[in-house]
Amino acid sequence: MRLFDTHTHIQSSKFDGDRDAMLARAREAGLAGQLVLGWDVASSEQAIALAEAQTGVLAASGCHPHDARDMDEPSWERLTELARDPRVAVIGEIGLDFYRNLSPKETQLQVFSRQLDLAAEVAKPVAIHCREAEETLFPLVEAWSRRLDGRLADGRPLGVMHYFSGDIDLAERYVELGFAISIHTSVTYPNAQRLQEVARRLDLSTLVVETDSPYGPPQSHRGKRNEPAYVAEAVAKIAELRGEPAHQVAEATTENAERLFAIGAATSAAASMQAPRSV
Ligand SMILES: [Zn+2]
């Protein structure tokens, strides 16, 4: 079974004690890949370092809405540089969070919009965080999607709605705008009916899965640290909800992630760029 965790923060100090063992458990669970997202400049640089050191690890660079208040001009210069870096696959994690409001709303809006523009400029997909901000975020993303004709220049989806928490109607509207919907390990919680309905009804071609490690462990590990190996539990729950074999859900969500992050494309482009041997 091949799995892909589309949202982790394994650069977090919560993994400093056992990062290698955790990565070994992820491989044992069948993880073909994971996307490690930054939340500020330093954590984005750490994500790149992990992607360089570990196979199957991709990096995203970006500023999380919680950290928007810390974005000064030197930080923008560095984030812009990182966005253009070929080792960065995705711009994220970006978005709006009006639940915790750790940064002022106005600042969050400016930082989010500027990063959407940056993603369009470098033609990379985005990973979007949205909490209690749907009414503000949707129109912004809609306008951005229209500007790009709903696709990246190379035909890929525009990005992923991370830790999706809306209902099925909203999920379908984001799919129409050119987004994949990420089902988080919290789909295993008994009270997660709304997310379970999204996981059951959405077309399999639009779904990806994530843990958001170290946050949000599945039901079996509540109150503890989450880790990428547990993405298997999200897949098992989705398979049960849909009445489909787990290996089928695993393969489809992995292929969706690989298409979104251009993994096969990067490999074949690199292969085709090899100069033919002279005889
Ligand atoms: Zn996150």
PDB file of C-alpha atoms and ligand atoms in Angstrom:
ATOM      1  CA  MET A   1       0.000   0.000   0.000  1.00  0.00           C
ATOM      2  CA  ARG A   2       1.412   3.391  -1.055  1.00  0.00           C
ATOM      3  CA  LEU A   3       0.499   6.414   1.080  1.00  0.00           C
ATOM      4  CA  PHE A   4       1.211  10.128   0.763  1.00  0.00           C
ATOM      5  CA  ASP A   5       0.948  12.533   3.709  1.00  0.00           C
ATOM      6  CA  THR A   6       0.320  15.932   2.084  1.00  0.00           C
ATOM      7  CA  HIS A   7       0.804  18.025   5.226  1.00  0.00           C
ATOM      8  CA  THR A   8       3.424  17.609   7.949  1.00  0.00           C
ATOM      9  CA  HIS A   9       5.627  19.777  10.157  1.00  0.00           C
ATOM     10  CA  ILE A  10       8.278  17.189  11.019  1.00  0.00           C
ATOM     11  CA  GLN A  11      10.888  19.945  11.428  1.00  0.00           C
ATOM     12  CA  SER A  12       9.028  20.712  14.684  1.00  0.00           C
ATOM     13  CA  SER A  13      11.124  20.328  17.839  1.00  0.00           C
ATOM     14  CA  LYS A  14       8.528  17.762  18.974  1.00  0.00           C
ATOM     15  CA  PHE A  15      10.389  15.294  16.708  1.00  0.00           C
ATOM     16  CA  ASP A  16      13.914  16.218  17.834  1.00  0.00           C
ATOM     17  CA  GLY A  17      14.122  13.172  20.088  1.00  0.00           C
ATOM     18  CA  ASP A  18      13.174  10.518  17.528  1.00  0.00           C
ATOM     19  CA  ARG A  19      13.012  11.999  14.012  1.00  0.00           C
ATOM     20  CA  ASP A  20      14.865   9.107  12.329  1.00  0.00           C
ATOM     21  CA  ALA A  21      12.781   6.449  14.121  1.00  0.00           C
ATOM     22  CA  MET A  22       9.592   8.336  13.205  1.00  0.00           C
ATOM     23  CA  LEU A  23      10.654   8.443   9.541  1.00  0.00           C
ATOM     24  CA  ALA A  24      11.426   4.708   9.655  1.00  0.00           C
ATOM     25  CA  ARG A  25       7.925   4.027  11.033  1.00  0.00           C
ATOM     26  CA  ALA A  26       6.478   6.141   8.201  1.00  0.00           C
ATOM     27  CA  ARG A  27       8.350   4.083   5.592  1.00  0.00           C
ATOM     28  CA  GLU A  28       7.175   0.859   7.262  1.00  0.00           C
ATOM     29  CA  ALA A  29       3.575   2.105   7.109  1.00  0.00           C
ATOM     30  CA  GLY A  30       3.964   2.514   3.333  1.00  0.00           C
ATOM     31  CA  LEU A  31       4.617   6.238   3.012  1.00  0.00           C
ATOM     32  CA  ALA A  32       5.767   6.967  -0.530  1.00  0.00           C
ATOM     33  CA  GLY A  33       6.103  10.644   0.294  1.00  0.00           C
ATOM     34  CA  GLN A  34       5.233  13.565   2.497  1.00  0.00           C
ATOM     35  CA  LEU A  35       5.127  17.333   2.102  1.00  0.00           C
ATOM     36  CA  VAL A  36       6.833  19.249   4.928  1.00  0.00           C
ATOM     37  CA  LEU A  37       5.483  22.787   5.244  1.00  0.00           C
ATOM     38  CA  GLY A  38       7.117  25.864   6.678  1.00  0.00           C
ATOM     39  CA  TRP A  39       5.259  28.380   8.833  1.00  0.00           C
ATOM     40  CA  ASP A  40       7.926  31.111   8.693  1.00  0.00           C
ATOM     41  CA  VAL A  41      11.344  31.659   7.097  1.00  0.00           C
ATOM     42  CA  ALA A  42      13.352  29.458   9.486  1.00  0.00           C
ATOM     43  CA  SER A  43      10.922  26.516   9.404  1.00  0.00           C
ATOM     44  CA  SER A  44      10.760  26.750   5.583  1.00  0.00           C
ATOM     45  CA  GLU A  45      14.561  26.492   5.452  1.00  0.00           C
ATOM     46  CA  GLN A  46      14.364  23.484   7.793  1.00  0.00           C
ATOM     47  CA  ALA A  47      11.791  21.865   5.481  1.00  0.00           C
ATOM     48  CA  ILE A  48      14.220  22.253   2.557  1.00  0.00           C
ATOM     49  CA  ALA A  49      17.055  20.757   4.598  1.00  0.00           C
ATOM     50  CA  LEU A  50      14.882  17.717   5.405  1.00  0.00           C
ATOM     51  CA  ALA A  51      13.866  17.335   1.756  1.00  0.00           C
ATOM     52  CA  GLU A  52      17.538  17.300   0.778  1.00  0.00           C
ATOM     53  CA  ALA A  53      18.481  14.754   3.431  1.00  0.00           C
ATOM     54  CA  GLN A  54      15.553  12.327   3.175  1.00  0.00           C
ATOM     55  CA  THR A  55      14.084  10.506   0.203  1.00  0.00           C
ATOM     56  CA  GLY A  56      10.356  10.929  -0.225  1.00  0.00           C
ATOM     57  CA  VAL A  57      10.319  14.288   1.561  1.00  0.00           C
ATOM     58  CA  LEU A  58       9.176  17.408  -0.310  1.00  0.00           C
ATOM     59  CA  ALA A  59       9.438  20.963   0.981  1.00  0.00           C
ATOM     60  CA  ALA A  60       6.993  23.872   1.041  1.00  0.00           C
ATOM     61  CA  SER A  61       7.964  27.411   1.971  1.00  0.00           C
ATOM     62  CA  GLY A  62       5.573  30.017   3.295  1.00  0.00           C
ATOM     63  CA  CYS A  63       4.282  32.123   6.153  1.00  0.00           C
ATOM     64  CA  HIS A  64       1.369  30.799   8.264  1.00  0.00           C
ATOM     65  CA  PRO A  65      -1.369  33.286   9.231  1.00  0.00           C
ATOM     66  CA  HIS A  66      -0.316  32.957  12.898  1.00  0.00           C
ATOM     67  CA  ASP A  67       3.139  34.291  11.982  1.00  0.00           C
ATOM     68  CA  ALA A  68       2.005  36.992   9.528  1.00  0.00           C
ATOM     69  CA  ARG A  69       2.784  39.767  12.045  1.00  0.00           C
ATOM     70  CA  ASP A  70       6.502  38.885  11.907  1.00  0.00           C
ATOM     71  CA  MET A  71       6.884  39.440   8.145  1.00  0.00           C
ATOM     72  CA  ASP A  72       9.327  42.307   7.643  1.00  0.00           C
ATOM     73  CA  GLU A  73      11.064  43.219   4.362  1.00  0.00           C
ATOM     74  CA  PRO A  74      14.131  40.969   4.891  1.00  0.00           C
ATOM     75  CA  SER A  75      11.705  38.059   5.546  1.00  0.00           C
ATOM     76  CA  TRP A  76       9.865  38.835   2.288  1.00  0.00           C
ATOM     77  CA  GLU A  77      13.128  38.894   0.366  1.00  0.00           C
ATOM     78  CA  ARG A  78      14.095  35.505   1.764  1.00  0.00           C
ATOM     79  CA  LEU A  79      10.617  33.959   1.230  1.00  0.00           C
ATOM     80  CA  THR A  80      10.629  35.188  -2.375  1.00  0.00           C
ATOM     81  CA  GLU A  81      14.043  33.612  -2.902  1.00  0.00           C
ATOM     82  CA  LEU A  82      12.847  30.333  -1.363  1.00  0.00           C
ATOM     83  CA  ALA A  83       9.671  30.317  -3.515  1.00  0.00           C
ATOM     84  CA  ARG A  84      11.859  30.365  -6.639  1.00  0.00           C
ATOM     85  CA  ASP A  85      14.154  27.639  -5.276  1.00  0.00           C
ATOM     86  CA  PRO A  86      13.744  24.396  -7.284  1.00  0.00           C
ATOM     87  CA  ARG A  87      13.890  22.423  -4.022  1.00  0.00           C
ATOM     88  CA  VAL A  88      10.566  24.040  -3.008  1.00  0.00           C
ATOM     89  CA  ALA A  89       7.551  22.177  -4.458  1.00  0.00           C
ATOM     90  CA  VAL A  90       4.700  24.160  -2.905  1.00  0.00           C
ATOM     91  CA  ILE A  91       3.981  27.596  -1.418  1.00  0.00           C
ATOM     92  CA  GLY A  92       2.659  26.978   2.084  1.00  0.00           C
ATOM     93  CA  GLU A  93       1.453  26.993   4.590  1.00  0.00           C
ATOM     94  CA  ILE A  94      -0.511  30.155   3.818  1.00  0.00           C
ATOM     95  CA  GLY A  95      -4.041  31.278   4.674  1.00  0.00           C
ATOM     96  CA  LEU A  96      -6.286  32.968   7.209  1.00  0.00           C
ATOM     97  CA  ASP A  97      -7.057  32.039  10.817  1.00  0.00           C
ATOM     98  CA  PHE A  98      -9.731  34.201  12.441  1.00  0.00           C
ATOM     99  CA  TYR A  99     -10.249  31.623  15.203  1.00  0.00           C
ATOM    100  CA  ARG A 100      -7.039  32.222  17.091  1.00  0.00           C
ATOM    101  CA  ASN A 101      -6.224  35.615  15.519  1.00  0.00           C
ATOM    102  CA  LEU A 102      -2.572  35.429  16.572  1.00  0.00           C
ATOM    103  CA  SER A 103      -1.868  38.091  13.918  1.00  0.00           C
ATOM    104  CA  PRO A 104      -4.186  41.040  13.161  1.00  0.00           C
ATOM    105  CA  LYS A 105      -6.746  40.281  10.425  1.00  0.00           C
ATOM    106  CA  GLU A 106      -5.480  43.071   8.161  1.00  0.00           C
ATOM    107  CA  THR A 107      -1.929  41.707   8.367  1.00  0.00           C
ATOM    108  CA  GLN A 108      -3.095  38.157   7.680  1.00  0.00           C
ATOM    109  CA  LEU A 109      -4.953  39.384   4.582  1.00  0.00           C
ATOM    110  CA  GLN A 110      -1.937  41.257   3.226  1.00  0.00           C
ATOM    111  CA  VAL A 111       0.462  38.370   3.831  1.00  0.00           C
ATOM    112  CA  PHE A 112      -1.938  35.803   2.329  1.00  0.00           C
ATOM    113  CA  SER A 113      -2.645  37.871  -0.808  1.00  0.00           C
ATOM    114  CA  ARG A 114       1.019  38.607  -1.381  1.00  0.00           C
ATOM    115  CA  GLN A 115       1.853  34.883  -1.146  1.00  0.00           C
ATOM    116  CA  LEU A 116      -0.938  34.000  -3.622  1.00  0.00           C
ATOM    117  CA  ASP A 117       0.691  36.459  -6.034  1.00  0.00           C
ATOM    118  CA  LEU A 118       4.091  34.924  -5.358  1.00  0.00           C
ATOM    119  CA  ALA A 119       2.776  31.405  -6.070  1.00  0.00           C
ATOM    120  CA  ALA A 120       1.270  32.608  -9.366  1.00  0.00           C
ATOM    121  CA  GLU A 121       4.569  34.228 -10.290  1.00  0.00           C
ATOM    122  CA  VAL A 122       6.615  31.050  -9.668  1.00  0.00           C
ATOM    123  CA  ALA A 123       3.829  28.758 -11.011  1.00  0.00           C
ATOM    124  CA  LYS A 124       3.749  26.497  -7.933  1.00  0.00           C
ATOM    125  CA  PRO A 125       0.693  25.127  -6.120  1.00  0.00           C
ATOM    126  CA  VAL A 126      -0.406  26.506  -2.738  1.00  0.00           C
ATOM    127  CA  ALA A 127      -1.349  24.757   0.530  1.00  0.00           C
ATOM    128  CA  ILE A 128      -4.112  26.781   2.196  1.00  0.00           C
ATOM    129  CA  HIS A 129      -5.054  26.918   5.878  1.00  0.00           C
ATOM    130  CA  CYS A 130      -8.512  28.323   6.623  1.00  0.00           C
ATOM    131  CA  ARG A 131     -10.058  28.499  10.070  1.00  0.00           C
ATOM    132  CA  GLU A 132     -13.206  30.519  10.839  1.00  0.00           C
ATOM    133  CA  ALA A 133     -12.394  32.676   7.811  1.00  0.00           C
ATOM    134  CA  GLU A 134     -14.382  31.015   5.013  1.00  0.00           C
ATOM    135  CA  GLU A 135     -16.396  34.103   4.037  1.00  0.00           C
ATOM    136  CA  THR A 136     -13.250  36.158   3.591  1.00  0.00           C
ATOM    137  CA  LEU A 137     -11.001  33.488   2.119  1.00  0.00           C
ATOM    138  CA  PHE A 138     -13.269  31.962  -0.526  1.00  0.00           C
ATOM    139  CA  PRO A 139     -13.737  35.153  -2.636  1.00  0.00           C
ATOM    140  CA  LEU A 140      -9.983  35.851  -2.518  1.00  0.00           C
ATOM    141  CA  VAL A 141      -9.159  32.346  -3.714  1.00  0.00           C
ATOM    142  CA  GLU A 142     -11.953  32.485  -6.286  1.00  0.00           C
ATOM    143  CA  ALA A 143     -10.561  35.704  -7.821  1.00  0.00           C
ATOM    144  CA  TRP A 144      -7.044  34.243  -7.818  1.00  0.00           C
ATOM    145  CA  SER A 145      -8.280  31.050  -9.496  1.00  0.00           C
ATOM    146  CA  ARG A 146     -10.144  33.027 -12.208  1.00  0.00           C
ATOM    147  CA  ARG A 147      -6.999  35.021 -12.879  1.00  0.00           C
ATOM    148  CA  LEU A 148      -5.106  31.760 -13.497  1.00  0.00           C
ATOM    149  CA  ASP A 149      -7.964  30.047 -15.403  1.00  0.00           C
ATOM    150  CA  GLY A 150      -8.262  27.445 -12.636  1.00  0.00           C
ATOM    151  CA  ARG A 151      -4.935  25.700 -13.358  1.00  0.00           C
ATOM    152  CA  LEU A 152      -1.222  26.212 -13.093  1.00  0.00           C
ATOM    153  CA  ALA A 153       0.612  26.987 -16.336  1.00  0.00           C
ATOM    154  CA  ASP A 154       1.568  23.288 -16.701  1.00  0.00           C
ATOM    155  CA  GLY A 155      -2.053  22.139 -16.224  1.00  0.00           C
ATOM    156  CA  ARG A 156      -1.740  21.022 -12.609  1.00  0.00           C
ATOM    157  CA  PRO A 157      -4.354  21.854  -9.933  1.00  0.00           C
ATOM    158  CA  LEU A 158      -3.806  25.179  -8.155  1.00  0.00           C
ATOM    159  CA  GLY A 159      -3.253  23.633  -4.763  1.00  0.00           C
ATOM    160  CA  VAL A 160      -4.769  21.933  -1.788  1.00  0.00           C
ATOM    161  CA  MET A 161      -7.243  22.979   0.900  1.00  0.00           C
ATOM    162  CA  HIS A 162      -5.402  21.668   3.942  1.00  0.00           C
ATOM    163  CA  TYR A 163      -7.266  20.225   6.988  1.00  0.00           C
ATOM    164  CA  PHE A 164     -10.516  20.906   5.172  1.00  0.00           C
ATOM    165  CA  SER A 165     -13.259  21.738   7.670  1.00  0.00           C
ATOM    166  CA  GLY A 166     -16.163  22.961   5.529  1.00  0.00           C
ATOM    167  CA  ASP A 167     -19.176  21.046   4.251  1.00  0.00           C
ATOM    168  CA  ILE A 168     -19.593  19.074   1.021  1.00  0.00           C
ATOM    169  CA  ASP A 169     -20.984  22.087  -0.878  1.00  0.00           C
ATOM    170  CA  LEU A 170     -17.963  24.213  -0.063  1.00  0.00           C
ATOM    171  CA  ALA A 171     -15.631  21.305  -0.910  1.00  0.00           C
ATOM    172  CA  GLU A 172     -17.227  21.032  -4.344  1.00  0.00           C
ATOM    173  CA  ARG A 173     -16.871  24.775  -4.897  1.00  0.00           C
ATOM    174  CA  TYR A 174     -13.138  24.576  -4.145  1.00  0.00           C
ATOM    175  CA  VAL A 175     -12.796  21.612  -6.494  1.00  0.00           C
ATOM    176  CA  GLU A 176     -14.408  23.736  -9.223  1.00  0.00           C
ATOM    177  CA  LEU A 177     -11.815  26.430  -8.569  1.00  0.00           C
ATOM    178  CA  GLY A 178      -9.047  23.876  -9.196  1.00  0.00           C
ATOM    179  CA  PHE A 179      -8.203  22.592  -5.710  1.00  0.00           C
ATOM    180  CA  ALA A 180      -7.690  19.192  -4.147  1.00  0.00           C
ATOM    181  CA  ILE A 181      -9.383  18.604  -0.769  1.00  0.00           C
ATOM    182  CA  SER A 182      -7.201  17.225   2.018  1.00  0.00           C
ATOM    183  CA  ILE A 183      -8.832  14.884   4.536  1.00  0.00           C
ATOM    184  CA  HIS A 184      -7.092  15.052   7.894  1.00  0.00           C
ATOM    185  CA  THR A 185      -6.641  12.203  10.416  1.00  0.00           C
ATOM    186  CA  SER A 186      -9.409  13.820  12.515  1.00  0.00           C
ATOM    187  CA  VAL A 187     -11.837  12.131  10.081  1.00  0.00           C
ATOM    188  CA  THR A 188     -11.511   9.190  12.536  1.00  0.00           C
ATOM    189  CA  TYR A 189     -13.186  11.169  15.380  1.00  0.00           C
ATOM    190  CA  PRO A 190     -16.711   9.997  16.248  1.00  0.00           C
ATOM    191  CA  ASN A 191     -18.058  13.586  16.008  1.00  0.00           C
ATOM    192  CA  ALA A 192     -16.458  14.321  12.604  1.00  0.00           C
ATOM    193  CA  GLN A 193     -19.704  13.774  10.645  1.00  0.00           C
ATOM    194  CA  ARG A 194     -19.281  16.805   8.385  1.00  0.00           C
ATOM    195  CA  LEU A 195     -15.751  15.833   7.324  1.00  0.00           C
ATOM    196  CA  GLN A 196     -16.845  12.199   6.970  1.00  0.00           C
ATOM    197  CA  GLU A 197     -19.574  13.278   4.571  1.00  0.00           C
ATOM    198  CA  VAL A 198     -16.994  15.170   2.484  1.00  0.00           C
ATOM    199  CA  ALA A 199     -14.726  12.097   2.456  1.00  0.00           C
ATOM    200  CA  ARG A 200     -17.621   9.840   1.447  1.00  0.00           C
ATOM    201  CA  ARG A 201     -19.167  11.969  -1.295  1.00  0.00           C
ATOM    202  CA  LEU A 202     -16.327  13.783  -3.026  1.00  0.00           C
ATOM    203  CA  ASP A 203     -14.896  12.253  -6.188  1.00  0.00           C
ATOM    204  CA  LEU A 204     -11.818  10.176  -5.332  1.00  0.00           C
ATOM    205  CA  SER A 205      -9.823  12.038  -7.997  1.00  0.00           C
ATOM    206  CA  THR A 206     -10.016  15.211  -5.863  1.00  0.00           C
ATOM    207  CA  LEU A 207      -8.986  13.763  -2.463  1.00  0.00           C
ATOM    208  CA  VAL A 208      -5.640  13.731  -0.700  1.00  0.00           C
ATOM    209  CA  VAL A 209      -4.855  12.862   2.936  1.00  0.00           C
ATOM    210  CA  GLU A 210      -2.746  14.371   5.708  1.00  0.00           C
ATOM    211  CA  THR A 211      -1.773  14.203   9.364  1.00  0.00           C
ATOM    212  CA  ASP A 212      -0.630  17.809  10.057  1.00  0.00           C
ATOM    213  CA  SER A 213       1.930  16.142  12.360  1.00  0.00           C
ATOM    214  CA  PRO A 214       2.670  16.776  15.172  1.00  0.00           C
ATOM    215  CA  TYR A 215      -0.894  18.136  15.576  1.00  0.00           C
ATOM    216  CA  GLY A 216      -4.296  16.427  15.406  1.00  0.00           C
ATOM    217  CA  PRO A 217      -3.642  12.716  16.090  1.00  0.00           C
ATOM    218  CA  PRO A 218      -6.225  10.141  14.967  1.00  0.00           C
ATOM    219  CA  GLN A 219      -8.799   8.757  17.422  1.00  0.00           C
ATOM    220  CA  SER A 220      -6.465   5.870  18.365  1.00  0.00           C
ATOM    221  CA  HIS A 221      -3.808   8.312  19.644  1.00  0.00           C
ATOM    222  CA  ARG A 222      -5.882  11.190  20.993  1.00  0.00           C
ATOM    223  CA  GLY A 223      -4.040  13.478  23.360  1.00  0.00           C
ATOM    224  CA  LYS A 224      -0.687  12.337  21.966  1.00  0.00           C
ATOM    225  CA  ARG A 225       1.624  13.501  19.200  1.00  0.00           C
ATOM    226  CA  ASN A 226       0.582  12.814  15.612  1.00  0.00           C
ATOM    227  CA  GLU A 227       3.079  11.405  13.102  1.00  0.00           C
ATOM    228  CA  PRO A 228       3.039  10.695   9.347  1.00  0.00           C
ATOM    229  CA  ALA A 229       2.660   6.888   9.739  1.00  0.00           C
ATOM    230  CA  TYR A 230      -0.847   7.520  11.117  1.00  0.00           C
ATOM    231  CA  VAL A 231      -2.040   8.825   7.750  1.00  0.00           C
ATOM    232  CA  ALA A 232      -2.908   5.144   7.154  1.00  0.00           C
ATOM    233  CA  GLU A 233      -5.718   5.567   9.700  1.00  0.00           C
ATOM    234  CA  ALA A 234      -7.272   8.394   7.685  1.00  0.00           C
ATOM    235  CA  VAL A 235      -7.113   6.211   4.569  1.00  0.00           C
ATOM    236  CA  ALA A 236      -8.695   3.256   6.402  1.00  0.00           C
ATOM    237  CA  LYS A 237     -11.552   5.456   7.651  1.00  0.00           C
ATOM    238  CA  ILE A 238     -12.167   6.974   4.197  1.00  0.00           C
ATOM    239  CA  ALA A 239     -12.214   3.490   2.661  1.00  0.00           C
ATOM    240  CA  GLU A 240     -14.730   2.313   5.277  1.00  0.00           C
ATOM    241  CA  LEU A 241     -16.962   5.374   4.685  1.00  0.00           C
ATOM    242  CA  ARG A 242     -16.898   4.891   0.914  1.00  0.00           C
ATOM    243  CA  GLY A 243     -17.162   1.097   0.953  1.00  0.00           C
ATOM    244  CA  GLU A 244     -13.987   0.842  -1.148  1.00  0.00           C
ATOM    245  CA  PRO A 245     -10.821  -1.200  -0.530  1.00  0.00           C
ATOM    246  CA  ALA A 246      -8.189   0.698   1.493  1.00  0.00           C
ATOM    247  CA  HIS A 247      -5.453  -0.034  -1.068  1.00  0.00           C
ATOM    248  CA  GLN A 248      -7.577   1.679  -3.735  1.00  0.00           C
ATOM    249  CA  VAL A 249      -8.044   4.829  -1.622  1.00  0.00           C
ATOM    250  CA  ALA A 250      -4.334   4.756  -0.730  1.00  0.00           C
ATOM    251  CA  GLU A 251      -3.220   4.475  -4.349  1.00  0.00           C
ATOM    252  CA  ALA A 252      -5.644   7.137  -5.609  1.00  0.00           C
ATOM    253  CA  THR A 253      -4.759   9.701  -2.924  1.00  0.00           C
ATOM    254  CA  THR A 254      -1.056   9.018  -3.485  1.00  0.00           C
ATOM    255  CA  GLU A 255      -1.377   9.484  -7.245  1.00  0.00           C
ATOM    256  CA  ASN A 256      -3.381  12.682  -6.706  1.00  0.00           C
ATOM    257  CA  ALA A 257      -0.621  14.045  -4.460  1.00  0.00           C
ATOM    258  CA  GLU A 258       2.111  13.036  -6.909  1.00  0.00           C
ATOM    259  CA  ARG A 259       0.273  14.765  -9.764  1.00  0.00           C
ATOM    260  CA  LEU A 260      -0.319  17.902  -7.683  1.00  0.00           C
ATOM    261  CA  PHE A 261       3.329  18.086  -6.611  1.00  0.00           C
ATOM    262  CA  ALA A 262       4.643  17.064 -10.085  1.00  0.00           C
ATOM    263  CA  ILE A 263       6.630  14.153  -8.694  1.00  0.00           C
ATOM    264  CA  GLY A 264       6.507  11.829 -11.702  1.00  0.00           C
ATOM    265  CA  ALA A 265       6.895  14.815 -14.032  1.00  0.00           C
ATOM    266  CA  ALA A 266      10.035  15.990 -12.239  1.00  0.00           C
ATOM    267  CA  THR A 267      11.541  12.511 -12.485  1.00  0.00           C
ATOM    268  CA  SER A 268      10.753  12.056 -16.169  1.00  0.00           C
ATOM    269  CA  ALA A 269      11.885  15.614 -16.986  1.00  0.00           C
ATOM    270  CA  ALA A 270      15.195  14.898 -15.253  1.00  0.00           C
ATOM    271  CA  ALA A 271      15.489  11.606 -17.135  1.00  0.00           C
ATOM    272  CA  SER A 272      14.736  13.177 -20.502  1.00  0.00           C
ATOM    273  CA  MET A 273      17.237  15.954 -19.858  1.00  0.00           C
ATOM    274  CA  GLN A 274      20.102  13.485 -19.657  1.00  0.00           C
ATOM    275  CA  ALA A 275      22.295  13.998 -22.673  1.00  0.00           C
ATOM    276  CA  PRO A 276      22.439  11.037 -25.040  1.00  0.00           C
ATOM    277  CA  ARG A 277      25.712   9.167 -24.876  1.00  0.00           C
ATOM    278  CA  SER A 278      28.045   9.853 -27.715  1.00  0.00           C
ATOM    279  CA  VAL A 279      29.365   6.774 -29.503  1.00  0.00           C
TER     280      VAL A 279
HETATM  281 ZN    ZN B   1      -0.050  22.905   9.140  1.00  0.00          ZN
END
